[in-house]
Every structure is written in C-alpha cells, then in structure tokens.
Tab-separated table of C-alpha atoms in Angstrom:
chain	number	residue	atom	x	y	z
A	1	MET	CA	-40.684	57.646	-32.588
A	2	ASN	CA	-38.853	54.714	-34.028
A	3	ARG	CA	-40.001	54.801	-37.515
A	4	ARG	CA	-41.002	58.051	-39.959
A	5	THR	CA	-42.710	57.576	-42.874
A	6	ASN	CA	-44.535	59.038	-45.905
A	7	PHE	CA	-47.217	58.786	-43.002
A	8	SER	CA	-47.971	61.348	-40.451
A	9	LEU	CA	-49.162	60.794	-37.367
A	10	VAL	CA	-51.873	62.079	-35.322
A	11	ILE	CA	-51.833	62.290	-31.673
A	12	ARG	CA	-54.491	62.541	-29.488
A	13	ALA	CA	-52.895	61.978	-25.697
A	14	ALA	CA	-56.472	61.539	-23.536
A	15	VAL	CA	-57.058	57.835	-25.892
A	16	LEU	CA	-53.896	57.181	-26.394
A	17	LEU	CA	-54.078	53.901	-24.248
A	18	LEU	CA	-57.421	53.472	-24.672
A	19	LEU	CA	-56.908	53.062	-28.223
A	20	TRP	CA	-54.232	50.715	-28.552
A	21	LYS	CA	-55.313	48.505	-25.928
A	22	ASP	CA	-57.604	47.753	-28.664
A	23	VAL	CA	-55.494	47.411	-31.840
A	24	THR	CA	-51.851	46.229	-30.871
A	25	PRO	CA	-52.891	41.936	-31.293
A	26	LEU	CA	-49.864	40.673	-28.889
A	27	TYR	CA	-49.594	42.790	-25.545
A	28	ALA	CA	-51.756	43.613	-22.519
A	29	GLN	CA	-55.156	41.837	-23.209
A	30	GLY	CA	-54.730	39.158	-20.865
A	31	LEU	CA	-54.165	35.728	-21.514
A	32	ASN	CA	-49.920	35.587	-21.093
A	33	ASP	CA	-50.097	39.257	-18.991
A	34	LEU	CA	-49.292	37.149	-16.244
A	35	TRP	CA	-47.062	34.365	-15.639
A	36	THR	CA	-46.431	31.894	-12.738
A	37	GLY	CA	-43.342	30.576	-11.357
A	38	GLY	CA	-40.972	29.193	-8.140
A	39	TYR	CA	-41.171	26.482	-5.976
A	40	ALA	CA	-43.285	25.192	-2.959
A	41	SER	CA	-43.742	28.588	-0.098
A	42	TRP	CA	-43.421	25.536	3.146
A	43	ALA	CA	-39.818	26.306	3.476
A	44	GLY	CA	-40.753	30.258	3.217
A	45	PRO	CA	-38.716	32.445	1.402
A	46	PRO	CA	-36.270	32.476	-0.633
A	47	THR	CA	-38.443	29.357	-1.464
A	48	GLY	CA	-41.775	30.035	-3.224
A	49	GLY	CA	-43.823	30.992	-5.620
A	50	VAL	CA	-43.016	34.351	-7.821
A	51	ASN	CA	-45.598	36.109	-9.930
A	52	ILE	CA	-44.775	38.103	-12.475
A	53	ASN	CA	-47.476	39.994	-13.893
A	54	PHE	CA	-47.747	42.320	-16.746
A	55	GLN	CA	-51.259	44.254	-16.800
A	56	SER	CA	-49.999	47.665	-15.651
A	57	GLY	CA	-48.123	47.193	-19.045
A	58	GLY	CA	-45.072	47.674	-16.911
A	59	VAL	CA	-43.273	44.966	-15.076
A	60	THR	CA	-43.821	43.472	-11.065
A	61	THR	CA	-43.035	40.724	-9.388
A	62	SER	CA	-44.398	39.320	-6.623
A	63	TYR	CA	-44.224	36.006	-4.081
A	64	VAL	CA	-46.982	33.764	-4.051
A	65	ILE	CA	-47.530	31.042	-1.570
A	66	ARG	CA	-48.848	27.431	-3.489
A	67	ASP	CA	-47.371	24.310	-3.470
A	68	MET	CA	-47.511	23.786	-7.420
A	69	GLU	CA	-44.144	24.185	-9.013
A	70	TYR	CA	-42.189	24.802	-11.498
A	71	VAL	CA	-38.874	23.543	-13.091
A	72	ARG	CA	-39.208	24.011	-16.698
A	73	THR	CA	-41.914	22.703	-17.927
A	74	VAL	CA	-44.704	25.305	-17.337
A	75	ALA	CA	-47.725	26.920	-19.221
A	76	ASN	CA	-50.538	29.152	-17.735
A	77	ILE	CA	-53.065	31.296	-19.035
A	78	THR	CA	-55.818	34.009	-18.153
A	79	SER	CA	-58.893	35.328	-18.513
A	80	SER	CA	-59.329	38.171	-22.034
A	81	ALA	CA	-59.450	40.260	-18.239
A	82	SER	CA	-55.953	38.731	-16.787
A	83	ALA	CA	-57.502	36.188	-13.859
A	84	LEU	CA	-55.354	33.669	-14.059
A	85	LEU	CA	-57.785	30.087	-15.242
A	86	PHE	CA	-54.718	27.730	-14.657
A	87	SER	CA	-51.459	26.317	-15.176
A	88	THR	CA	-49.548	23.001	-15.677
A	89	ASN	CA	-45.422	21.674	-15.071
A	90	GLY	CA	-46.362	18.734	-16.920
A	91	VAL	CA	-47.450	16.811	-14.229
A	92	ARG	CA	-50.205	17.911	-12.673
A	93	VAL	CA	-53.333	21.180	-13.356
A	94	ALA	CA	-53.639	24.222	-10.692
A	95	ASP	CA	-56.124	26.036	-10.478
A	96	ALA	CA	-56.711	29.455	-10.258
A	97	SER	CA	-56.548	28.784	-6.098
A	98	GLU	CA	-53.408	27.994	-6.798
A	99	SER	CA	-55.015	24.009	-5.699
A	100	THR	CA	-54.691	20.374	-8.106
A	101	MET	CA	-57.686	20.885	-10.910
A	102	TYR	CA	-60.449	18.707	-9.829
A	103	ASN	CA	-59.431	15.823	-11.854
A	104	GLY	CA	-56.070	17.346	-13.012
A	105	TYR	CA	-53.455	14.597	-11.548
A	106	GLY	CA	-51.218	12.711	-13.164
A	107	LEU	CA	-50.449	13.750	-16.484
A	108	ASN	CA	-48.622	12.313	-19.261
A	109	PRO	CA	-48.240	8.579	-17.516
A	110	GLY	CA	-45.086	7.381	-17.334
A	111	ASP	CA	-41.805	6.241	-15.107
A	112	TYR	CA	-40.402	10.412	-16.056
A	113	ALA	CA	-43.385	12.095	-14.355
A	114	ASP	CA	-43.989	9.497	-11.365
A	115	GLN	CA	-39.706	10.465	-11.494
A	116	GLN	CA	-40.356	14.618	-10.891
A	117	PRO	CA	-43.932	15.399	-8.911
A	118	ARG	CA	-42.436	18.991	-8.289
A	119	GLY	CA	-42.947	18.877	-12.745
A	120	LEU	CA	-41.067	17.790	-15.537
A	121	MET	CA	-37.566	18.991	-17.053
A	122	ILE	CA	-38.468	19.888	-20.753
A	123	SER	CA	-38.663	22.877	-22.433
A	124	GLN	CA	-41.715	23.902	-24.325
A	125	GLY	CA	-43.104	20.539	-22.824
A	126	ALA	CA	-46.666	21.940	-22.603
A	127	LEU	CA	-48.926	24.346	-24.695
A	128	ILE	CA	-51.915	25.748	-23.419
A	129	LEU	CA	-54.646	27.056	-26.445
A	130	PRO	CA	-58.193	28.483	-26.286
A	131	HIS	CA	-60.890	26.167	-28.405
A	132	PRO	CA	-61.553	28.097	-31.608
A	133	GLY	CA	-65.191	27.352	-31.148
A	134	TYR	CA	-66.190	27.188	-27.558
A	135	PRO	CA	-64.947	29.709	-25.228
A	136	ASP	CA	-65.115	27.862	-21.459
A	137	ILE	CA	-63.321	25.175	-23.335
A	138	TYR	CA	-58.726	24.905	-23.067
A	139	LEU	CA	-56.820	22.482	-25.036
A	140	LEU	CA	-53.776	21.535	-22.933
A	141	PHE	CA	-51.216	19.786	-26.058
A	142	HIS	CA	-48.323	17.900	-23.558
A	143	MET	CA	-45.359	15.668	-23.830
A	144	THR	CA	-43.047	13.391	-21.896
A	145	VAL	CA	-39.906	11.425	-21.890
A	146	ASP	CA	-40.287	7.589	-23.236
A	147	ASP	CA	-37.853	6.607	-23.809
A	148	PHE	CA	-35.127	7.816	-21.314
A	149	SER	CA	-31.855	5.868	-23.186
A	150	ASN	CA	-32.492	8.573	-25.978
A	151	GLY	CA	-34.851	10.789	-25.337
A	152	ILE	CA	-37.964	10.433	-26.964
A	153	ALA	CA	-41.181	10.980	-26.683
A	154	ALA	CA	-42.954	8.537	-27.932
A	155	GLN	CA	-46.480	10.504	-28.049
A	156	LEU	CA	-48.071	13.774	-28.609
A	157	TYR	CA	-50.570	14.307	-25.916
A	158	LEU	CA	-54.415	16.038	-25.522
A	159	THR	CA	-55.937	17.244	-22.561
A	160	THR	CA	-59.452	19.001	-22.027
A	161	VAL	CA	-60.330	22.186	-19.082
A	162	ASP	CA	-63.536	23.498	-19.007
A	163	MET	CA	-63.579	26.563	-17.272
A	164	SER	CA	-67.659	26.056	-16.885
A	165	LEU	CA	-67.180	23.265	-14.050
A	166	GLN	CA	-66.283	23.466	-10.652
A	167	GLY	CA	-68.219	26.918	-9.739
A	168	GLY	CA	-65.629	27.988	-12.432
A	169	LEU	CA	-62.163	26.827	-11.578
A	170	GLY	CA	-62.567	24.773	-13.704
A	171	GLU	CA	-62.204	20.731	-14.102
A	172	VAL	CA	-59.679	18.419	-16.173
A	173	VAL	CA	-62.667	17.079	-18.299
A	174	ASP	CA	-60.344	14.497	-20.888
A	175	LYS	CA	-56.537	13.204	-20.207
A	176	ASN	CA	-53.664	12.638	-21.782
A	177	LEU	CA	-55.544	11.268	-25.367
A	178	PRO	CA	-52.857	10.614	-27.991
A	179	ILE	CA	-53.104	12.734	-30.673
A	180	LEU	CA	-49.795	11.619	-31.907
A	181	VAL	CA	-47.946	8.028	-32.069
A	182	ASP	CA	-44.320	8.487	-33.394
A	183	ASP	CA	-41.155	8.846	-32.090
A	184	LEU	CA	-40.829	12.935	-31.680
A	185	ASN	CA	-38.268	15.203	-30.193
A	186	VAL	CA	-39.711	16.038	-25.991
A	187	GLY	CA	-40.871	19.710	-26.713
A	188	ARG	CA	-40.130	22.421	-28.881
A	189	LEU	CA	-44.511	23.073	-28.578
A	190	THR	CA	-45.675	25.912	-30.991
A	191	ALA	CA	-48.387	27.309	-32.030
A	192	VAL	CA	-49.168	29.938	-34.149
A	193	ARG	CA	-52.382	31.728	-35.059
A	194	HIS	CA	-54.057	30.127	-38.360
A	195	ALA	CA	-54.650	33.292	-41.362
A	196	ASN	CA	-58.519	33.298	-41.033
A	197	GLY	CA	-57.709	34.462	-37.695
A	198	ARG	CA	-59.609	31.580	-35.551
A	199	ASP	CA	-57.805	28.346	-35.860
A	200	TRP	CA	-54.654	27.631	-34.783
A	201	TRP	CA	-51.167	25.563	-36.157
A	202	VAL	CA	-49.700	23.300	-33.865
A	203	PHE	CA	-46.003	21.877	-34.947
A	204	CYS	CA	-43.272	19.265	-32.811
A	205	HIS	CA	-40.506	17.543	-34.404
A	206	LYS	CA	-39.579	14.153	-35.166
A	207	ILE	CA	-35.974	12.863	-33.717
A	208	ASN	CA	-33.666	12.320	-35.908
A	209	THR	CA	-34.628	14.632	-38.874
A	210	ASN	CA	-35.842	17.485	-39.877
A	211	THR	CA	-38.895	16.343	-39.798
A	212	TYR	CA	-42.437	18.513	-38.172
A	213	TYR	CA	-46.171	17.321	-37.520
A	214	ARG	CA	-48.385	19.762	-38.622
A	215	LEU	CA	-51.576	20.210	-36.487
A	216	LEU	CA	-54.657	22.324	-37.350
A	217	VAL	CA	-57.035	23.367	-34.319
A	218	THR	CA	-60.491	24.388	-35.991
A	219	PRO	CA	-63.590	24.456	-33.999
A	220	ASP	CA	-64.379	20.424	-35.074
A	221	GLY	CA	-61.260	20.029	-33.141
A	222	VAL	CA	-58.015	18.739	-33.741
A	223	THR	CA	-56.756	17.184	-36.944
A	224	VAL	CA	-52.698	15.738	-37.751
A	225	ASP	CA	-52.954	17.889	-41.068
A	226	GLY	CA	-49.232	16.460	-42.623
A	227	THR	CA	-45.725	16.739	-42.064
A	228	GLN	CA	-43.118	19.076	-43.838
A	229	SER	CA	-39.013	18.139	-43.990
A	230	ILE	CA	-37.154	20.893	-44.183
A	231	GLY	CA	-33.782	22.790	-41.944
A	232	ALA	CA	-31.686	20.527	-40.321
A	233	VAL	CA	-31.921	17.409	-39.319
A	234	ARG	CA	-32.028	17.454	-34.753
A	235	PRO	CA	-31.479	14.445	-32.515
A	236	ALA	CA	-32.563	15.090	-29.081
A	237	ASP	CA	-31.830	18.422	-27.654
A	238	ASN	CA	-32.693	20.854	-25.704
A	239	GLY	CA	-32.987	23.763	-27.317
A	240	GLN	CA	-35.929	26.456	-28.101
A	241	ALA	CA	-38.787	26.679	-30.838
A	242	CYS	CA	-40.337	30.055	-32.027
A	243	PHE	CA	-43.208	32.063	-34.107
A	244	SER	CA	-42.284	35.279	-34.671
A	245	PRO	CA	-44.908	37.781	-32.913
A	246	ASP	CA	-46.925	38.524	-36.776
A	247	GLY	CA	-46.658	34.708	-37.240
A	248	SER	CA	-44.633	35.505	-39.897
A	249	ARG	CA	-41.309	33.667	-39.627
A	250	PHE	CA	-40.005	30.763	-37.103
A	251	ALA	CA	-37.098	29.450	-35.223
A	252	TYR	CA	-35.769	26.458	-33.918
A	253	TYR	CA	-32.414	26.642	-32.074
A	254	TRP	CA	-30.158	24.168	-29.878
A	255	GLY	CA	-26.604	24.824	-29.018
A	256	GLU	CA	-24.647	21.821	-29.740
A	257	ASP	CA	-24.997	20.347	-33.871
A	258	ALA	CA	-28.486	21.708	-35.099
A	259	ASP	CA	-27.287	25.521	-34.288
A	260	LEU	CA	-30.191	28.107	-35.650
A	261	ASP	CA	-33.186	27.905	-37.990
A	262	ILE	CA	-34.651	29.872	-39.476
A	263	PHE	CA	-37.477	29.715	-41.939
A	264	ARG	CA	-40.405	31.752	-43.766
A	265	PHE	CA	-43.930	30.842	-43.058
A	266	ASP	CA	-47.287	30.800	-44.686
A	267	ARG	CA	-49.909	31.330	-42.322
A	268	CYS	CA	-52.753	29.901	-44.622
A	269	THR	CA	-50.972	27.087	-45.404
A	270	GLY	CA	-49.693	25.742	-42.343
A	271	LEU	CA	-45.959	24.990	-44.874
A	272	PHE	CA	-42.573	26.283	-44.009
A	273	PHE	CA	-41.076	27.904	-46.804
A	274	ASP	CA	-36.981	29.692	-47.357
A	275	PRO	CA	-35.219	28.393	-45.254
A	276	VAL	CA	-32.062	29.846	-43.614
A	277	TYR	CA	-29.248	28.132	-41.939
A	278	VAL	CA	-27.345	30.728	-39.047
A	279	PRO	CA	-23.780	28.738	-37.702
A	280	VAL	CA	-23.977	29.781	-34.094
A	281	ASN	CA	-20.422	29.569	-31.800
A	282	ASP	CA	-22.113	28.059	-28.751
A	283	GLN	CA	-22.468	26.057	-26.371
A	284	LEU	CA	-24.694	23.114	-24.972
A	285	VAL	CA	-28.253	24.447	-24.225
A	286	GLY	CA	-29.808	27.688	-25.207
A	287	GLY	CA	-32.643	29.569	-26.172
A	288	VAL	CA	-34.518	32.375	-29.568
A	289	SER	CA	-37.546	34.779	-29.272
A	290	PHE	CA	-37.851	36.962	-31.950
A	291	SER	CA	-38.769	41.107	-31.016
A	292	PRO	CA	-41.960	42.208	-31.408
A	293	SER	CA	-41.482	43.452	-35.038
A	294	GLY	CA	-40.389	40.464	-35.872
A	295	ARG	CA	-36.674	41.984	-37.880
A	296	TYR	CA	-34.307	40.333	-34.374
A	297	ALA	CA	-33.947	37.150	-33.845
A	298	TYR	CA	-32.055	36.260	-29.801
A	299	VAL	CA	-30.225	33.233	-29.172
A	300	SER	CA	-28.901	33.530	-26.184
A	301	SER	CA	-26.307	30.596	-25.962
A	302	THR	CA	-25.198	29.217	-21.661
A	303	LEU	CA	-22.447	32.033	-21.928
A	304	ASP	CA	-23.199	34.219	-24.954
A	305	VAL	CA	-26.315	35.820	-26.557
A	306	TYR	CA	-26.402	36.609	-30.062
A	307	GLN	CA	-28.548	38.842	-32.216
A	308	VAL	CA	-30.090	38.160	-36.512
A	309	ASP	CA	-31.127	40.741	-38.236
A	310	MET	CA	-34.295	39.430	-40.747
A	311	GLU	CA	-33.767	42.485	-42.846
A	312	ALA	CA	-29.910	42.042	-44.171
A	313	ALA	CA	-29.495	40.545	-47.293
A	314	ASP	CA	-27.135	37.536	-46.033
A	315	ILE	CA	-28.743	37.164	-42.283
A	316	PRO	CA	-25.920	34.063	-41.519
A	317	SER	CA	-23.713	37.144	-41.192
A	318	SER	CA	-25.749	39.535	-39.741
A	319	ILE	CA	-25.558	37.425	-36.314
A	320	VAL	CA	-24.024	39.468	-33.996
A	321	HIS	CA	-22.163	39.018	-30.455
A	322	ILE	CA	-24.560	40.667	-28.139
A	323	ALA	CA	-23.922	39.609	-24.526
A	324	HIS	CA	-20.741	37.569	-22.824
A	325	TRP	CA	-22.210	35.811	-18.974
A	326	ASP	CA	-20.139	38.729	-16.841
A	327	SER	CA	-20.042	35.389	-13.677
A	328	THR	CA	-22.740	36.389	-11.913
A	329	TYR	CA	-24.046	34.415	-8.908
A	330	SER	CA	-27.730	34.653	-7.565
A	331	PRO	CA	-27.498	34.517	-4.679
A	332	TYR	CA	-24.365	32.926	-4.584
A	333	PRO	CA	-22.243	29.610	-6.224
A	334	PRO	CA	-23.326	27.804	-8.053
A	335	PHE	CA	-26.534	29.460	-8.778
A	336	ALA	CA	-24.736	31.305	-11.886
A	337	THR	CA	-26.813	33.589	-13.797
A	338	TYR	CA	-26.223	31.917	-17.145
A	339	PHE	CA	-28.480	32.743	-20.451
A	340	SER	CA	-31.079	29.165	-21.770
A	341	ILE	CA	-34.691	29.971	-22.675
A	342	SER	CA	-36.401	32.872	-23.339
A	343	GLN	CA	-39.545	34.807	-23.974
A	344	LEU	CA	-40.793	38.641	-25.690
A	345	ALA	CA	-42.966	39.416	-22.264
A	346	PRO	CA	-46.513	41.289	-22.991
A	347	ASP	CA	-44.845	44.728	-22.360
A	348	GLY	CA	-41.808	44.244	-24.994
A	349	LYS	CA	-39.266	43.004	-23.486
A	350	ILE	CA	-37.435	39.646	-23.844
A	351	TYR	CA	-36.533	37.913	-21.056
A	352	ILE	CA	-34.215	35.322	-20.236
A	353	GLY	CA	-34.556	32.684	-17.915
A	354	THR	CA	-30.593	32.108	-16.438
A	355	GLY	CA	-30.958	27.695	-16.572
A	356	ASN	CA	-30.313	27.580	-12.810
A	357	SER	CA	-32.529	28.190	-9.750
A	358	THR	CA	-32.103	31.570	-9.340
A	359	LEU	CA	-33.126	34.964	-8.076
A	360	HIS	CA	-33.580	36.501	-11.265
A	361	LEU	CA	-33.735	36.744	-15.080
A	362	HIS	CA	-31.708	38.700	-17.669
A	363	VAL	CA	-33.930	41.694	-19.486
A	364	ILE	CA	-33.118	42.803	-23.178
A	365	HIS	CA	-34.890	45.790	-23.067
A	366	ALA	CA	-35.263	47.401	-27.101
A	367	PRO	CA	-34.743	44.743	-28.893
A	368	ASP	CA	-36.090	46.204	-32.227
A	369	SER	CA	-32.460	48.219	-32.024
A	370	ALA	CA	-29.228	46.716	-33.165
A	371	GLY	CA	-26.773	45.571	-31.635
A	372	GLU	CA	-25.681	46.610	-28.489
A	373	ALA	CA	-28.184	49.265	-28.342
A	374	CYS	CA	-30.378	46.449	-27.732
A	375	ASN	CA	-29.946	46.777	-24.243
A	376	LEU	CA	-29.652	43.522	-22.213
A	377	GLU	CA	-29.047	43.668	-19.012
A	378	GLN	CA	-27.832	40.770	-17.214
A	379	HIS	CA	-29.936	40.162	-14.311
A	380	GLY	CA	-31.575	43.063	-14.058
A	381	LEU	CA	-34.847	41.249	-12.631
A	382	GLU	CA	-34.435	40.593	-9.685
A	383	LEU	CA	-36.853	38.170	-7.962
A	384	PRO	CA	-38.875	37.589	-4.699
A	385	ALA	CA	-37.654	33.430	-4.451
A	386	PHE	CA	-36.150	30.949	-6.576
A	387	TYR	CA	-37.117	31.029	-9.548
A	388	GLY	CA	-36.616	27.724	-11.777
A	389	ASP	CA	-35.567	27.932	-15.556
A	390	ALA	CA	-39.147	27.773	-16.606
A	391	LEU	CA	-40.495	30.211	-18.260
A	392	PRO	CA	-43.797	29.989	-19.896
A	393	ASN	CA	-44.500	28.028	-22.917
A	394	HIS	CA	-47.161	31.497	-24.747
A	395	PRO	CA	-48.078	31.718	-28.065
A	396	ASN	CA	-49.270	34.973	-29.377
A	397	TYR	CA	-52.617	34.540	-28.568
A	398	HIS	CA	-53.911	38.186	-30.420
A	399	LEU	CA	-52.982	37.752	-34.039
A	400	GLY	CA	-55.584	38.219	-35.979
A	401	PRO	CA	-56.137	37.098	-39.377
A	402	VAL	CA	-54.278	37.808	-42.245
A	403	VAL	CA	-56.703	40.631	-43.617
A	404	GLY	CA	-56.926	40.364	-47.760
A	405	SER	CA	-55.303	36.627	-47.879
A	406	VAL	CA	-57.414	33.673	-49.295
A	407	CYS	CA	-58.357	32.756	-45.722
A	408	ASP	CA	-59.490	35.709	-44.614
A	409	SER	CA	-62.723	34.292	-44.792
A	410	LEU	CA	-64.632	34.702	-41.605
A	411	ASP	CA	-65.346	37.864	-41.811
A	412	LEU	CA	-63.028	38.252	-38.766
A	413	GLY	CA	-60.917	41.775	-39.951
A	414	THR	CA	-62.900	44.557	-40.157
A	415	GLY	CA	-62.642	47.892	-37.944
A	416	MET	CA	-58.728	49.135	-36.281
A	417	ALA	CA	-57.344	45.901	-36.037
A	418	ALA	CA	-57.385	44.644	-39.213
A	419	GLN	CA	-55.883	47.532	-40.653
A	420	GLN	CA	-53.291	47.492	-37.379
A	421	VAL	CA	-52.673	43.570	-39.455
A	422	LEU	CA	-52.662	45.606	-42.928
A	423	LEU	CA	-50.334	47.984	-42.527
A	424	GLY	CA	-48.359	46.445	-39.906
A	425	VAL	CA	-48.431	48.907	-37.296
A	426	GLN	CA	-46.490	47.526	-33.410
A	427	ALA	CA	-47.530	49.544	-30.008
A	428	TYR	CA	-45.425	48.445	-27.581
A	429	PRO	CA	-45.581	48.146	-24.361
A	430	ASN	CA	-49.415	48.155	-23.921
A	431	PRO	CA	-51.211	50.251	-22.283
A	432	SER	CA	-48.099	52.757	-21.585
A	433	ASN	CA	-48.352	55.113	-18.938
A	434	GLY	CA	-45.078	57.733	-20.439
A	435	GLN	CA	-42.691	57.040	-23.768
A	436	PHE	CA	-43.812	54.103	-25.888
A	437	ASN	CA	-42.992	53.069	-29.539
A	438	LEU	CA	-44.131	52.493	-33.281
A	439	ASN	CA	-43.366	49.600	-35.703
A	440	TYR	CA	-44.274	50.240	-38.664
A	441	PRO	CA	-43.225	49.633	-42.378
A	442	VAL	CA	-42.690	51.698	-45.642
A	443	GLN	CA	-46.600	51.819	-46.936
A	444	PRO	CA	-47.106	52.558	-50.860
A	445	GLU	CA	-48.644	55.699	-50.105
A	446	ALA	CA	-49.124	58.872	-48.043
A	447	GLY	CA	-52.142	58.449	-45.332
A	448	ILE	CA	-52.907	59.246	-41.470
A	449	LEU	CA	-52.164	57.548	-37.932
A	450	GLU	CA	-54.036	58.266	-35.811
A	451	VAL	CA	-53.643	57.307	-32.262
C-alpha cells in the first residue's frame, strides 16, 4: 500500500475488483480506455493501425487494418462498455467501423487541413466531451492553423456527433461552427469537470499573452464564460497542457521560452489561482502529465524527463531529473525515441510519445513514487506498427462533483463514489488482477476503509 494513516483497512478479496471499479472515477470505466493511433494499412506492417487497450486493467496492443491515420492530433472516445464510438485526426471523423463517419469529412476548413490529409500535426488539437444533457450527443472541439507565418488559430470550432443515427455508427450533424473567434495558440485544448459533477470547463490560450479563454459546457450548450490572465506570456508553441486527475491543478508546459506554469484550480468558479512558475533546463518540444494522485507532475523535453513535487514547500526547487535519452532508435536511425507529449493512462501509468514515428512508447510505471523510484522505462512499450507522436487528448471523464461544495447542487454526490471524492481515495490500476495501489490523504478522524 502506498500510504497508511489512522485508517484501518479491511479487504474482502472476493469483491475487491467489483467495488473499486465502481468507486474510482478515473480508471477502467470506458470512455478513455482504448487509444487509437498509427497509420493506414495499405502497405502492411510495419505501417498500419495501432490500438492500445487498457480494458483489462493492464495494457495490450494490437495491429488494426484501417485507412485512418493519426499524425499528432488525435481524440477518440468509447462507450461506457469500452466499445469504440468514434475518433478524429483533425481532418475527418471515423466511426467504429474505421470508416469515415457520415458527414465526417472536412473538419477545420482551410489551407492547412487541405495540406495535411493524413491528419493535423497539432498537439491537443481536438477534444471530445459527452454532452451533459443528451446521452447520444458528443461535442468535438477542434482548431487548425489559420496564419502560417505566426502560428495562429483564428477560431475554435465546435462539431456535434449524434450516435443515435446511422444505425448506431453515428453522424456528424453540425460541423465547423466557430464558437470563439480570436488569435489563439494552436492546440492545447483541455477540459475538466465542473464542481457540480455534470458540466465541463474547456480552456484554450490567446497567443502572445498570458490569457486563457474559459468555456462552459452545460445541458443548454456551450458558452464563452470569460477570460483570465495568469502565468507566463506564451508565444506560438509546441507544448502540452493538462489538469491533475482530481481537477485541482493545471499545468502548461513548453520547452523553449515559457517553461512550466502550474496553477491551482477552482472547479466551481472555473478560475485559476496560486500560480507557480518552474524553470526547466529543456529543449524545443515537450509534454506534461500528472501522477494519479496529482502529487507529481512530469515534464518531458526532447532529451530529458523531470519530476516536480506539488507538495513541496518550494515547488520550483523540487524539480528532479529522472531520465536522459539513451540514444535508442526505433527501429533504426533517424527514428529516435526522444521524449515528447505524455498521457496518464487508465492503468495508472504515464506513457510518453517519442516525437517521431517509432515502434515504441516510454512508460513511467510508478508515477506516484519520488525520484527515480517512479521507474521510467525508456521505449518500454513495444508497438506492432509505426506510431506517430499522437497520444489521445483525454480529460478525466470520470471525475465526480466536489462533494459538499456550494456547487454540489445536483444531488450527484451520493453513495460510494461520493465518499471516494470526499476522502480523496484513489485505486490503480483498476480493474486489477493482482497487486494494486491505494492513495489517500491523512483523514481528520479514525475510520474503516472497506475494499
């Protein structure tokens, strides 16, 4: 166990997997446990589609025959039963049969998408959210490069998918609706659940400023809720942004001029606060992810990976060098396995892309452990085909309400899931067929935690 406090622990092994599958808001409940990637299969291996699957609680990979290609922009979503619903590469939308969804061509109109038929090369250029008011409706937020010379997106688009149509394969019913028009930093689309447990906050960044746009997604639709200026001024970049699994912190990293910003976040108001700036000895591109507990942030920066402790008295000084590129190519030069964008997976591990099309991903096996004990294994996950730098852009779909807050007004915070949120308990990987980890903070009084 990761942590023992004044809680006693009662384990009833026969129901362990069942109960924790119901309680934990992040892992193995569908929506985010299948990652689609790779390229078209017409030439055969080592090119072709790749699926990375976490439905068993561990990770498996498979070769998939498909004509959809994913270069850097990728978003996908499954049903609650882990069946693929649809995916996008920023140019088109593919349904579960791997074919273009009805009306799914022509995302992101303009020269850039026309020149990138294999998929956009934008980090976090697309984001999929379930509509909070309609169970068959999904909202796809996306953007493209509209000003090549300055790296600017001129608008944020909204496309709507109705999965009740075309015999359950879905149909794009509204496409390329500009919901925000301004000079925006391309990509870095991020979302987090509202404190009421139903709605969503969505964020993007205004280029050459320190201003974030805040959008609110409710059963009534999508509105621009406002802006907030905080943190570093960010030019056109090639980095990554993310929220911690519990939604309490936000990180934005780019490995050249602006380094790492970390903010606390109020899920009720949608406002950032308590900014911390962390200088990083880094290179051009990079990524950032939080550990399952949210204690550690991991910065990946071309040749190096760093860990930052959110519980340190001096967060910038807590930065620890975890790994330096070991000069591996996959399968041979020039396909270097550098460190690039990253993603916390449903098995509780962090996977890091290589910045190239290679046959491997890096793996942080124990991201809630300090320093090198986090066990970063370079090129630790072997893949059946070339995989572009295209990890999916997944928010924490399973985050519940902030129980007891002024925004907890929808009566969603009941039962064991509410207690999980209240006590801050996390279990991973989940489901598990063997050893698993429990994280929870020191509690104000003694009690019994039943698993």
